[in-house]
Amino acid sequence: MSINLGIPAVRTRGEGNLFAHEKFPTAAKRELKNQQLRANLRHATHTIRDKRINVVSELPDWEDLRESGSRIKENVMARLPELLEQFEAAFTARGGVIHWANDATEANAIVTSLIRATGETEVVKVKSMATQEIGLNEHLESLGINAIETDLAELIVQLGHDRPSHILVPAIHKNRTQIRDIFRAEIPNASPDLTDNPKELAATARAYLREKFLNAKVAISGANFGIAETGTLGVVESEGNGRMCLTLPETLITVMGIEKILPRWEDLGVFMQLLPRSSTGERMNPYSSLWTGKNGQDGPQNIHLVMLDNGRTRALADKNGRSALHCIRCSACMNVCPVYERTGGHAYGSTYPGPIGAILSPLLTGITAEENSSLPYASSLCGACFDACPVKINIPEILIDLRAQDVEAQHSVRKAPTEMDVLMKGASWALSSGTRLKFLEKGLPAGRLLAGKDQRISWLPGIAGGWTSSRDIPAPPQSSFRDQWAQREKFQKSQGPQLFQQSQASPKPTGKQGE
Amino acid sequence: MVGAKEDILSRVRVALQGDAPVTDIPRDYRQSGTMNQEQLIDHLTDRLVDYKAEVKVVLATDLQGAIAEFLANARSVVVPHGLDAQWIAGVADADVVTDSSEAPVPVDQLNATDAVLTSSAVSVAESGTIILDGTPTQGRRAISLVPDQHVCVVPASTIVEILPEALPRLQPSHPQTWISGPSATSDIELERVEGVHGPRRLSVIIVEDA
Amino acid sequence: MRIALFSTCIVDAMYPATARATVEILERLGHTVIFPTGQACCGQMHVNSGYFKDALPVVRNHVAAFSHGDYDVAVAPSGSCVASVKHQHPMLAHRCGDAGLAADAEEVGAKTYELSQLLTDVLDVTNAAEQLGSYFPHKVTYHPSCHGMRLLRLGDRQRNLLESVDGLEFAPLPEADQCCGFGGTFSIKNSDVSTAMLEDKADSIEASGASLCAGGDASCLMHIGGGLSRRGSQARTVHLAEILASTRDNPLVIPEAQGGVVVLNGGTR
């Protein structure tokens, strides 16, 4: 009997920045040593976590909103072809131009040619996960086009020649002093006396970017959603850099994943309640911009949209993992994740870190790509992410499913079983029969020999050594419960009802054993 | 890239084959609020103040004075062409320039302008959100973005309690800016700083019907 | 009523005292406890590690052991195993297209309760001191384990039972809702991250001022206890069932820690 893992038949692979280049445990081990990172992350995740809980608890209908959000996205996935067509018709009817990109390579080429057509060599950018994912900045840079990140955190990351470590607060791994040093070194005209006061740092970024905004001819953005019914695109932000980019330049190029569609205008009433509260823990983010194609003399005159697949159809084909595409990139899951909180985003390798990244990256690329198969194991399955997710993505269930895909994939290529395979096979044999387990439990007293005088085991060989590296195991009991139960039953037959503590085979004078 | 659309759509269809039923969408969340106008004004004020916006609540007869007070230090003000001229009449010492799609104020000039005065389309009390929709009393998006102070008038009749009530009142095809307080960032050690790229001052005047 | 005990493999082999305590509590309330001897394990370790094929015989065995049995409800002193029985067994059965197994798994799952759930929702135990004679004169903190909290939605059931024990001084656990880092094979595969989580949990337990940390999941307690033991902490872990079973006449004796030596899940009665 075979087990249906629902592995996709559609073979497109996401490319770009979707890969863990080293195994997660290896990367995590390194990041765990970074005390500054640990402190920043703890502060950040706990702060946002608490804010989120406060603003979420204000809404009496939060669970209804979550349910609607979840079901709307389910509906979008089921109707995606017609909704994409509907969106395209509405968007182009108002003067927008749509381009379709199978993967990162195609998307980058489209954006490049659109910029080339303007003759510009410098563009301003709104923070966008999709363009991070496809590696657009690096691509443009290699062609001599300077893409300037205008979100404060993205700017910090860019000027520091660094990588974002969080979807929402990409520079969360940097403290104010580090940021001051980056600004002093990288921003032309930054005062040499610049202090590390956040207000002053923000003012420096404002002065530097203001000049860029006023002169920019081309802007590049992502989109939080595209509304099929009306052809409307939306960007949700805080600083106003988004408004600058979406309003002042002549040409606007937006890159959006095909899953970002919402069916109807009224759906904003759900998602614009779910997103800000889940994301920044605010009742509403300071600025949201909505535009529907071109609008007379108000705003850019050349409006483009690149519709991106880059592995999304692959994820869609995975019946059990499909709902990962419901993600609205709020980052609530990473803010509550005990693993992310300790390792930070870089350990995940991909543009998408944290719990959602641990499922999304392998779903977009396939489980066998690079070291992405290590990502679904980067979770204790505590379930905090599922509770926090505004669109109710069952991340733990999908993590387990991807682990199963990994095990299948490994078994199909592996010559010899691993220690884990052997352990699991043996445990399966032992634990699928009460009789066999009873027989094996006869060996428990032997385990007591492993424990020292102090009744604990502090070293085990092989993969079990992963346990005893930081934890003891108590000495096993003299006998198993099922043995004790059998003893009692025998006793009761001859002597009448007995309570357990009076039927101990060999009561111990001291309490020093794990019985 | 001819054909990419067909590639993608056909992959989507294959991906969904037979195992993605279209289900109904439940909408059990609140569709309408319960507050009266006085409560709405209080609620909206509370939210805006929380965002560090300045708020005045005035009767229509006092609007001109309230605007003049907020603009007391502005040497130059831009207004959209559809705005009631009376609103700005109390501002004596500032240069007032009118912006329209036909005669847009150049962005450099906007950058040198101290303040902007607009009306607004709809406001959501629960989230402290003021929505501009580019109609003649609100003007092009650039004018409410580039100057450093945004004075925004909110007629009390345009306030709703919750977001789902606001959406039917809006024209999706109009470019919209949803504003909830002055621009802000928390990107440096999560310490909130008000005023990044957008206006650093948001001054809201809620006008009650006399 | 007739209650079938699902001891869980870890309790059966490592913590028989927890199973004995469970039986004792239920018998004290006048119920009959049976022990289906065919039982072994819920298969959660296999499922959570992605070894679905190896999980299948384990799941089949559990479902067979508890199907069509002569009992009203089944109980286990472990939230995660109950969650596995309720959620993972039907899922796996559906995956392998075995409709019969799925139906049986659903039926077994519906009849299976975690101990505090059974006591609170079915047996109407709201005051352990009054109804069970529970007496435990110690300062105790409490770690709600993830699967009980988030998969079974136990809420305050375990905590309320603890707080109603005579003589027990309850000390709240800081950041109680944070995972202890066990996560089954996660603790081995991602040992470094797991250890970092465990360290924080141990810090919280020490910060609570309690000498004992109670919980309802033997595996999490083994993890936390193993960490406390390794760091030479004076604090240790104890299962909720053993606290509830402890009485004035027959108290659970907690031996003093000596030189950092800790006996987990300790004591005899």
XYZ file of C-alpha atoms in Angstrom, chain A residues 140-497:
358
model
C 20.398 45.180 -12.587
C 23.688 46.012 -10.931
C 25.482 43.552 -13.193
C 24.094 45.505 -16.138
C 25.094 48.895 -14.792
C 21.676 49.883 -13.505
C 21.616 51.202 -9.959
C 18.517 50.163 -8.029
C 18.173 52.175 -4.849
C 16.229 50.642 -1.978
C 14.174 53.377 -0.334
C 12.717 51.562 2.661
C 14.913 52.547 5.589
C 15.750 48.995 6.595
C 16.319 47.848 3.028
C 18.578 50.872 2.559
C 20.560 49.901 5.657
C 20.919 46.368 4.327
C 21.855 47.586 0.859
C 24.408 50.143 2.038
C 25.863 47.565 4.425
C 26.280 45.067 1.529
C 24.225 42.693 3.617
C 21.139 40.493 3.271
C 17.726 41.088 4.865
C 17.024 38.838 7.826
C 13.321 39.447 8.345
C 10.386 40.052 6.011
C 9.091 43.033 7.939
C 12.157 44.513 9.605
C 14.957 43.451 7.269
C 17.735 45.093 9.284
C 16.639 43.698 12.608
C 20.059 42.115 13.059
C 21.749 45.537 13.108
C 21.776 47.838 16.117
C 21.770 51.643 16.003
C 25.523 52.007 16.282
C 26.129 49.605 13.440
C 23.594 51.536 11.384
C 25.260 54.867 12.194
C 28.591 53.473 11.031
C 27.068 52.258 7.768
C 25.481 55.671 7.126
C 28.683 57.554 7.921
C 30.608 55.384 5.522
C 28.111 55.042 2.697
C 25.827 58.070 2.492
C 27.343 60.990 0.638
C 27.097 64.192 2.695
C 26.275 62.295 5.893
C 27.576 64.355 8.777
C 30.750 62.975 10.317
C 29.162 63.888 13.665
C 26.100 61.747 12.983
C 24.992 60.140 16.249
C 23.182 56.843 16.659
C 19.887 58.466 17.623
C 17.206 56.790 15.462
C 15.531 60.162 14.762
C 18.777 61.544 13.426
C 19.484 58.422 11.410
C 16.003 58.564 9.867
C 16.493 62.260 9.041
C 19.767 61.444 7.295
C 18.060 58.809 5.183
C 15.257 61.271 4.425
C 17.619 63.952 3.170
C 19.596 61.468 1.087
C 16.544 59.840 -0.498
C 14.465 62.977 -0.960
C 16.785 64.090 -3.717
C 16.529 60.642 -5.319
C 12.719 60.694 -5.201
C 12.441 64.129 -6.765
C 14.604 63.133 -9.702
C 13.654 59.502 -10.227
C 12.122 58.660 -13.581
C 11.566 54.948 -12.907
C 10.312 53.144 -9.839
C 10.051 49.440 -9.109
C 7.636 48.004 -6.587
C 6.027 44.830 -5.425
C 2.347 44.577 -4.585
C 0.491 43.347 -1.549
C -2.526 42.463 -3.612
C -4.116 42.713 -7.029
C -7.901 42.871 -7.129
C -9.352 40.875 -9.993
C -12.734 42.604 -10.026
C -11.256 46.078 -10.529
C -7.665 45.621 -11.722
C -6.412 47.493 -8.666
C -2.929 47.079 -7.191
C -2.047 47.942 -3.619
C 1.086 48.618 -1.644
C 1.055 48.739 2.139
C 3.847 50.664 3.872
C 4.839 52.962 6.712
C 7.463 55.473 5.717
C 6.072 57.176 2.638
C 8.900 55.934 0.441
C 6.280 53.782 -1.218
C 4.070 56.760 -1.940
C 7.080 58.639 -3.334
C 7.964 55.805 -5.699
C 4.387 55.103 -6.729
C 3.510 58.758 -7.313
C 6.434 60.839 -8.585
C 8.271 58.893 -11.338
C 6.988 58.632 -14.921
C 7.398 54.896 -15.148
C 6.260 52.357 -12.564
C 7.157 48.695 -12.858
C 5.520 46.330 -10.388
C 6.500 42.708 -9.858
C 3.808 40.539 -8.285
C 3.464 36.827 -7.660
C 0.424 35.342 -9.360
C -0.941 34.215 -5.981
C -1.433 37.778 -4.732
C -4.832 38.083 -6.392
C -7.967 38.891 -4.395
C -11.321 38.353 -6.071
C -13.240 41.464 -5.082
C -12.903 45.030 -3.919
C -14.754 44.190 -0.706
C -12.040 41.662 0.149
C -9.827 44.590 1.120
C -12.167 44.932 4.087
C -10.817 41.589 5.282
C -7.176 41.789 4.298
C -6.565 45.372 5.336
C -7.723 44.408 8.798
C -5.694 41.195 8.914
C -2.430 42.452 7.466
C -1.398 45.520 9.510
C -2.453 44.008 12.817
C -0.601 40.772 12.112
C 2.397 42.443 10.620
C 3.488 45.459 12.629
C 0.960 45.112 15.402
C -0.657 48.377 14.350
C -4.352 49.031 13.890
C -3.401 50.266 10.452
C -0.094 50.994 8.775
C 0.570 54.697 8.121
C 0.209 54.587 4.336
C -1.427 52.374 1.766
C -1.552 53.225 -1.918
C -4.028 51.785 -4.377
C -3.873 52.364 -8.103
C -5.825 51.016 -11.027
C -3.858 51.327 -14.216
C -3.140 54.903 -15.202
C -4.957 57.879 -13.739
C -4.881 60.985 -15.929
C -2.106 63.296 -14.833
C -2.008 61.876 -11.324
C 1.052 59.667 -10.990
C 3.129 57.593 -13.425
C 2.167 57.579 -17.076
C 3.754 54.229 -17.918
C 2.353 51.507 -15.720
C 3.705 47.987 -15.976
C 3.070 44.815 -14.070
C 5.136 41.642 -14.213
C 3.117 38.589 -13.221
C 5.541 36.116 -11.696
C 5.339 32.357 -11.461
C 8.848 31.316 -10.336
C 7.718 28.062 -8.759
C 4.270 29.157 -7.660
C 2.527 26.760 -10.009
C 4.774 24.054 -8.590
C 3.595 24.864 -5.077
C 0.009 25.057 -6.312
C 0.288 21.520 -7.668
C 1.191 20.238 -4.221
C -2.224 19.525 -2.786
C -1.032 19.443 0.794
C 1.283 22.431 0.505
C -0.827 24.630 -1.720
C -2.120 26.789 1.098
C 1.395 28.164 1.654
C 0.482 30.404 -1.296
C -2.169 32.033 0.889
C 0.657 33.850 2.656
C 0.265 37.633 2.759
C 3.862 38.184 3.917
C 2.899 39.636 7.279
C 5.720 37.888 9.190
C 3.572 37.073 12.230
C 4.810 33.468 12.050
C 8.454 34.402 12.369
C 7.749 36.784 15.225
C 6.283 33.965 17.303
C 8.667 31.222 16.179
C 11.072 30.027 18.877
C 13.481 28.742 16.245
C 13.547 31.945 14.189
C 13.866 33.984 17.361
C 17.168 32.263 18.096
C 18.687 31.822 14.655
C 17.477 34.848 12.706
C 16.649 34.944 9.035
C 20.042 34.319 7.481
C 20.117 30.740 8.739
C 17.299 29.896 6.321
C 19.280 30.997 3.272
C 16.190 31.941 1.266
C 14.468 35.304 0.873
C 11.705 33.754 2.939
C 12.874 32.929 6.461
C 11.045 31.588 9.484
C 8.197 29.079 9.483
C 6.645 30.278 6.233
C 10.060 30.177 4.587
C 10.640 26.656 5.828
C 7.647 25.533 3.764
C 7.536 28.090 0.961
C 11.133 27.746 -0.209
C 11.026 23.966 -0.716
C 7.541 24.201 -2.211
C 8.707 26.732 -4.796
C 11.927 24.942 -5.651
C 11.158 21.302 -4.976
C 12.363 19.444 -1.912
C 15.601 18.245 -3.486
C 16.944 21.680 -4.450
C 20.261 22.609 -2.806
C 19.891 22.275 0.974
C 16.196 23.230 1.042
C 15.317 19.768 2.305
C 16.824 20.792 5.655
C 14.345 23.649 6.073
C 11.198 21.662 6.976
C 13.103 20.204 9.933
C 13.835 23.678 11.311
C 10.839 23.480 13.616
C 9.884 21.848 16.887
C 6.295 21.752 15.565
C 5.168 23.866 18.491
C 2.325 25.314 16.424
C 2.717 28.958 17.425
C 2.946 29.952 13.752
C -0.379 28.352 12.870
C -2.114 30.236 15.674
C -0.592 33.531 14.599
C -1.156 33.190 10.864
C -3.883 35.614 9.768
C -4.903 33.323 6.922
C -4.658 30.128 8.966
C -1.931 28.368 6.995
C -1.387 25.068 8.785
C 2.378 25.394 8.711
C 3.135 22.468 11.069
C 1.108 20.073 8.929
C 2.870 21.218 5.772
C 6.264 20.931 7.480
C 5.528 17.288 8.281
C 4.345 16.683 4.758
C 7.542 18.127 3.314
C 9.580 15.978 5.686
C 7.800 12.961 4.259
C 8.615 14.159 0.750
C 12.229 14.500 1.799
C 12.343 10.998 3.280
C 10.816 9.595 0.068
C 13.237 11.525 -2.115
C 16.231 10.469 -0.035
C 15.192 6.826 -0.112
C 14.865 6.840 -3.859
C 18.456 7.954 -4.357
C 20.221 6.560 -1.318
C 22.297 3.408 -1.565
C 22.553 2.562 2.112
C 20.181 3.450 4.933
C 21.223 6.184 7.347
C 21.354 5.765 11.078
C 18.002 7.572 11.255
C 16.498 5.165 8.708
C 17.671 2.206 10.760
C 16.374 3.754 13.969
C 12.971 4.462 12.450
C 12.717 1.027 10.877
C 13.630 -0.640 14.147
C 11.275 1.537 16.152
C 8.508 0.809 13.690
C 9.001 -2.905 14.210
C 9.216 -2.583 17.984
C 6.336 -0.160 18.395
C 3.804 -1.847 16.150
C 3.143 -4.691 18.553
C 2.420 -4.778 22.262
C 4.076 -8.177 22.464
C 7.299 -7.023 20.860
C 7.468 -3.921 23.011
C 6.859 -6.030 26.121
C 9.709 -8.286 25.096
C 12.070 -5.382 24.484
C 11.155 -3.758 27.789
C 12.657 -6.795 29.492
C 15.940 -5.126 28.637
C 15.176 -2.012 30.700
C 17.221 -3.095 33.713
C 20.222 -3.351 31.385
C 19.700 0.324 30.616
C 20.137 1.003 34.302
C 23.695 -0.166 33.930
C 24.318 2.715 31.518
C 23.362 5.150 34.216
C 25.978 5.976 36.771
C 25.612 6.007 40.517
C 23.631 9.195 40.170
C 20.893 7.426 38.243
C 21.289 9.351 35.022
C 22.618 8.675 31.569
C 24.723 11.497 30.222
C 26.259 9.971 27.145
C 24.800 8.027 24.258
C 26.429 7.107 20.948
C 25.467 8.078 17.403
C 22.526 10.353 16.631
C 21.214 9.875 20.157
C 24.317 11.839 21.114
C 22.419 14.843 19.794
C 20.278 14.421 22.890
C 22.962 13.788 25.478
C 25.054 16.721 24.219
C 22.947 18.917 26.508
C 20.492 16.678 28.343
C 20.602 13.722 30.659
C 18.310 10.742 30.520
C 17.070 9.238 33.746
C 17.943 5.654 34.475
C 15.161 3.422 33.176
C 12.867 1.823 35.734
C 13.281 -1.760 36.982
C 10.241 -2.805 35.031
C 7.795 -1.337 32.559
C 4.281 -0.242 33.395
C 2.772 -3.104 31.435
C 4.799 -5.536 33.528
C 3.631 -3.893 36.726
C 0.051 -3.996 35.440
C 0.368 -7.693 34.708
C 1.828 -8.271 38.186
C -1.096 -6.481 39.765
C -3.643 -8.413 37.735
C -2.053 -11.666 38.812
C -2.005 -10.472 42.413
C -5.626 -9.334 42.323
C -6.773 -12.687 41.013
C -5.382 -14.388 44.061
C -5.576 -11.704 46.775
C -8.407 -9.378 45.765
C -8.236 -5.721 44.762
